[in-house]
């Protein structure tokens, strides 16, 4: 078979491990040809690709990022995008395309399959862990580990200076990284997009801790966190070229509000792209490899319109359309339990 592969959306650790597994299984075991498209859908529309063989994927298992490059955007952004996509399938005699992406890329892939009949298999990825239908995405565990290591380090400097450090982690619509890294790092409080926060309550948690003789705090905030209506102003957000709100200001908005309510010195740390870069953890390398192997099986079994997923430890497939405009949010029961036990 002739199989295309692309990586779309924000990069994440483990993408190269998926590409490697696809190439090794498709070329070495099944006798397929694999074409890697550069820069996500741009490569499909512009027919920029490389034929990938085993030698091209040597040494990439532990490497962060993606050897194919990635972009946001989709064939639906231009009038002739879908036609160009179809032409590439025809010109290369592609039997299938494997799309490794997050909610956006998988939604696009699902539409191309459902509305235009293109034979596509999905592989869910994102450090945000917010794809519906799978118990986990690769890249997430690496991001949590990076954030936890950072929180561990911040505790000691916060303690030395009696400061409150507000750490902002990624998580646009779901607070998975904040919740898990916050639990693992022993945060004073965790703020997630799913549960709008009250700045007075948050400041009170920090004050109560100081009253107990703990003069330093680390507050972990997801970038998509929102205050309860009419409790605190946050700056008006601009949109990027894809219509997404430009985030990255919430910790800077929260820190002075805590300071003015408590009188404690605050500092802000934004972990930003450090969470997305670099080598994947062993867990993510294994999950990526399992997804890549299963994606080739899904192609050969013609399970088009499906994506590979992890469920109760097993790799299965499910309809890609479950991702459309959906976000897999955190376990609110766990959040409530953690908050009741550890915050304040
Ligand atoms: O990949 C998801 C994510 O990491 C979000 O948490 C974050 O808001 C977004 O990507 C930022 O991506 P970029 O700046 O690359 O568009």
XYZ file of C-alpha atoms and ligand atoms in Angstrom:
360
model
C 0.000 0.000 0.000
C 1.002 3.636 -0.357
C 0.535 5.453 2.922
C 0.913 9.183 3.604
C 1.615 10.575 7.069
C 1.507 14.086 8.493
C 1.844 15.771 11.873
C -0.563 18.677 12.548
C -1.231 21.303 15.228
C 1.175 22.109 18.062
C 4.153 19.765 18.278
C 4.578 17.413 21.212
C 7.143 14.906 22.470
C 6.551 11.487 20.880
C 5.613 12.559 17.333
C 8.864 11.165 15.929
C 8.362 7.904 17.806
C 4.976 7.491 16.063
C 6.489 8.261 12.647
C 9.272 5.738 13.286
C 6.828 2.993 14.309
C 4.654 3.640 11.246
C 7.633 3.500 8.882
C 9.199 0.431 10.504
C 5.988 -1.583 10.481
C 4.656 -0.373 7.111
C 7.947 -0.702 5.194
C 9.726 -3.556 6.984
C 6.781 -5.776 7.917
C 3.987 -4.999 5.453
C 6.021 -4.039 2.391
C 4.284 -0.653 2.057
C 5.625 2.683 0.824
C 5.367 5.643 3.222
C 5.293 9.312 2.199
C 5.839 11.915 4.898
C 4.179 15.251 4.140
C 6.027 18.339 5.336
C 4.352 21.010 7.469
C 1.021 19.290 8.044
C -1.717 19.990 5.441
C 0.527 22.518 3.661
C 2.658 19.601 2.466
C -0.403 17.741 1.179
C -1.764 20.782 -0.681
C 1.615 21.764 -2.124
C 2.798 18.184 -2.698
C 5.884 18.651 -0.520
C 6.824 15.242 0.803
C 9.604 12.738 1.304
C 9.475 9.004 0.833
C 10.359 7.681 4.288
C 12.358 4.490 4.684
C 13.939 2.820 7.693
C 17.153 4.785 7.294
C 15.229 8.084 7.488
C 13.816 7.244 10.913
C 17.028 6.011 12.518
C 17.784 7.781 15.805
C 14.520 9.752 15.972
C 12.803 7.708 18.727
C 13.992 9.942 21.608
C 13.927 13.202 19.645
C 11.331 15.869 20.489
C 9.459 17.835 17.816
C 8.649 16.287 14.446
C 10.983 15.567 11.530
C 8.082 16.439 9.213
C 7.378 19.879 10.672
C 3.918 20.957 11.754
C 1.488 23.818 11.188
C -1.988 24.822 12.237
C -4.547 25.466 9.461
C -6.443 23.075 7.216
C -7.534 22.378 3.625
C -10.882 23.983 4.495
C -9.177 27.374 4.942
C -9.069 27.987 1.170
C -11.640 27.423 -1.597
C -9.525 24.912 -3.489
C -7.893 23.193 -0.467
C -10.005 20.047 -0.539
C -9.603 19.647 -4.319
C -5.824 19.998 -3.950
C -5.908 17.363 -1.240
C -7.826 14.965 -3.480
C -5.390 15.642 -6.339
C -2.435 14.708 -4.128
C -4.129 11.428 -3.189
C -4.643 10.738 -6.908
C -1.223 11.867 -8.125
C 0.600 9.750 -5.517
C -1.931 6.878 -5.740
C -2.259 7.084 -1.970
C -4.251 4.270 -0.359
C -4.389 6.014 3.017
C -3.252 9.019 5.019
C -2.361 8.841 8.710
C -3.023 12.153 10.453
C -1.218 12.585 13.769
C -2.928 15.517 15.442
C -4.969 17.037 18.236
C -8.642 18.006 18.305
C -8.307 20.444 15.374
C -6.436 18.125 13.006
C -8.606 15.125 13.876
C -11.797 17.106 13.275
C -10.491 18.173 9.852
C -9.412 14.597 9.091
C -12.828 13.297 10.057
C -14.573 15.847 7.790
C -12.312 14.964 4.864
C -13.237 11.338 5.352
C -16.965 11.786 5.967
C -17.720 14.510 3.412
C -15.109 13.766 0.770
C -14.468 10.052 1.170
C -10.723 10.310 1.770
C -9.203 7.211 3.424
C -7.774 8.659 6.639
C -6.714 7.146 9.971
C -6.132 9.388 13.010
C -3.541 9.251 15.786
C -4.350 11.527 18.757
C -1.562 13.688 20.146
C -1.241 16.730 22.395
C 0.471 17.679 25.609
C -2.934 19.008 26.737
C -4.428 15.464 26.987
C -7.796 16.852 25.943
C -8.805 14.558 23.052
C -12.155 12.832 23.575
C -12.240 9.071 22.968
C -8.825 8.143 24.355
C -7.705 7.720 27.958
C -4.458 9.524 27.149
C -2.495 11.281 24.438
C 1.269 10.969 24.132
C 3.274 14.060 25.024
C 1.106 14.728 28.068
C 3.117 12.644 30.500
C 6.342 14.330 29.363
C 4.805 17.775 29.858
C 3.594 16.811 33.348
C 7.077 15.599 34.270
C 8.696 18.820 33.018
C 6.168 20.924 34.948
C 6.599 18.802 38.098
C 10.394 19.172 37.952
C 9.947 22.936 37.601
C 7.519 23.116 40.554
C 9.980 21.127 42.714
C 12.653 23.688 41.924
C 10.347 26.637 42.530
C 9.483 25.427 46.047
C 13.048 25.916 47.275
C 13.513 29.396 45.858
C 10.020 30.436 47.056
C 10.871 29.155 50.558
C 14.204 30.969 50.625
C 12.532 34.302 49.853
C 9.109 33.809 51.491
C 7.455 34.347 48.150
C 4.311 33.239 46.376
C 5.197 31.895 42.936
C 2.410 31.662 40.378
C 3.383 29.071 37.771
C 1.505 29.098 34.481
C 1.342 25.830 32.556
C -0.290 24.986 29.225
C -3.886 23.854 29.040
C -6.153 25.988 26.908
C -9.518 24.300 27.499
C -8.588 21.568 29.969
C -6.467 21.666 33.094
C -4.815 18.245 32.849
C -1.225 19.467 33.112
C -2.060 21.872 35.944
C -3.952 19.215 37.884
C -1.421 16.420 37.540
C 1.722 18.527 37.929
C 0.050 20.439 40.764
C -0.731 17.209 42.629
C 2.718 15.745 41.932
C 4.457 18.988 42.896
C 2.438 19.615 46.063
C 0.968 22.927 44.896
C -0.670 25.282 47.383
C -3.563 25.689 44.931
C -4.372 24.613 41.386
C -6.414 26.715 38.984
C -7.964 25.032 35.926
C -10.138 26.237 33.009
C -12.965 23.869 33.996
C -13.551 25.564 37.359
C -13.669 29.397 37.254
C -11.700 30.779 40.191
C -12.494 33.422 42.793
C -9.426 35.586 43.417
C -10.532 36.323 47.007
C -10.765 32.595 47.771
C -7.408 31.937 46.101
C -5.749 34.706 48.123
C -7.368 33.345 51.286
C -5.834 29.914 50.663
C -2.382 31.522 50.452
C -3.001 33.683 53.546
C -4.177 30.716 55.628
C -1.031 28.837 54.691
C 1.109 31.750 55.881
C -0.922 31.878 59.089
C 0.148 28.274 59.675
C 3.793 29.338 59.405
C 4.345 28.284 55.778
C 5.637 31.501 54.261
C 6.066 30.287 50.700
C 3.497 29.053 48.199
C 3.466 27.685 44.675
C 0.178 28.260 42.868
C -0.232 26.333 39.610
C -2.448 27.960 36.983
C -3.512 26.590 33.597
C -3.175 29.177 30.826
C -6.906 28.904 30.049
C -8.049 29.565 33.639
C -10.921 32.046 33.980
C -12.144 34.103 36.922
C -15.739 33.755 38.076
C -17.919 36.433 36.400
C -17.488 39.929 37.875
C -14.729 38.940 40.301
C -11.571 40.051 38.526
C -10.664 41.738 35.260
C -8.345 40.000 32.830
C -6.848 41.723 29.798
C -8.772 41.623 26.513
C -7.291 38.845 24.401
C -6.266 39.122 20.774
C -6.900 36.316 18.290
C -4.167 34.568 16.317
C -4.487 33.974 12.554
C -6.489 30.797 13.199
C -8.994 32.574 15.433
C -7.605 31.159 18.704
C -7.336 33.469 21.696
C -3.714 34.396 22.430
C -3.206 33.191 26.000
C -0.227 33.609 28.301
C -1.353 36.443 30.561
C -3.342 34.790 33.350
C -0.495 34.259 35.841
C 0.551 37.888 35.359
C -3.041 38.938 36.057
C -3.392 36.748 39.174
C -0.056 37.457 40.896
C -0.577 41.202 41.645
C -4.132 40.499 42.812
C -2.830 37.975 45.370
C -0.138 40.432 46.379
C -2.559 43.325 46.887
C -4.944 41.145 48.925
C -2.306 39.491 51.125
C 0.676 41.840 51.134
C 2.921 38.902 50.187
C 5.597 39.180 47.542
C 4.689 37.336 44.332
C 6.602 36.167 41.267
C 5.423 34.675 37.992
C 6.912 31.766 36.050
C 5.522 30.772 32.668
C 6.743 27.383 31.554
C 5.450 27.887 28.019
C 7.058 25.922 25.200
C 9.571 24.224 27.501
C 6.671 21.843 28.219
C 6.402 20.897 24.559
C 10.055 20.629 23.628
C 12.674 17.968 24.105
C 12.824 14.248 24.582
C 9.705 12.212 25.445
C 9.546 10.156 28.643
C 9.727 6.382 28.275
C 5.954 6.185 28.859
C 5.296 8.527 25.936
C 7.777 6.707 23.684
C 5.960 3.441 24.351
C 2.480 4.931 23.848
C 3.615 6.651 20.626
C 5.092 3.403 19.354
C 1.917 1.457 20.166
C -0.200 4.104 18.398
C 2.064 4.032 15.319
C 1.960 0.227 15.052
C -1.819 0.180 15.507
C -2.299 2.929 12.896
C -0.654 0.736 10.240
C -2.938 -2.162 11.214
C -5.934 0.200 10.975
C -4.848 1.183 7.438
C -4.562 -2.466 6.374
C -7.927 -3.257 7.963
C -9.376 -0.233 6.085
C -10.758 1.304 9.271
C -10.933 4.702 7.589
C -12.506 7.518 9.578
C -11.243 5.897 12.799
C -8.435 6.885 15.136
C -6.302 4.705 17.361
C -6.953 5.226 21.076
C -5.890 3.959 24.472
C -8.668 2.476 26.598
C -8.114 0.662 29.875
C -4.533 -0.052 28.823
C -5.442 -1.524 25.421
C -5.067 0.069 21.994
C -8.386 0.185 20.139
C -9.942 2.290 17.383
C -12.860 4.686 17.575
C -14.658 7.061 15.225
C -12.593 10.241 14.707
C -15.755 12.348 14.614
C -16.061 12.017 18.419
C -13.353 14.700 18.622
C -15.325 17.316 16.661
C -15.578 20.501 18.707
C -15.135 18.476 21.891
C -12.684 18.749 24.777
C -11.849 15.985 27.216
C -11.859 17.772 30.535
C -10.363 16.799 33.890
C -11.944 14.559 36.499
C -13.871 17.132 38.544
C -14.371 14.699 41.423
C -10.611 14.289 41.787
C -10.143 18.057 41.534
C -12.737 18.664 44.270
C -11.163 16.016 46.491
C -7.664 17.452 46.026
C -8.950 20.997 46.636
C -10.834 19.990 49.811
C -7.830 18.102 51.165
C -4.841 20.212 50.197
C -5.944 23.796 49.452
C -6.347 25.974 52.510
O -0.614 22.022 21.667
C -1.536 22.614 22.524
C -0.968 23.861 23.073
O 0.212 23.517 23.683
C -1.870 24.653 24.021
O -1.795 24.278 25.357
C -1.406 26.057 23.793
O -2.410 26.993 24.110
C -1.111 26.052 22.342
O -0.685 24.755 22.036
C -0.089 27.087 21.909
O 0.364 26.765 20.657
P 0.998 27.715 19.559
O 1.497 28.949 20.247
O 2.095 26.871 18.984
O -0.072 27.969 18.563
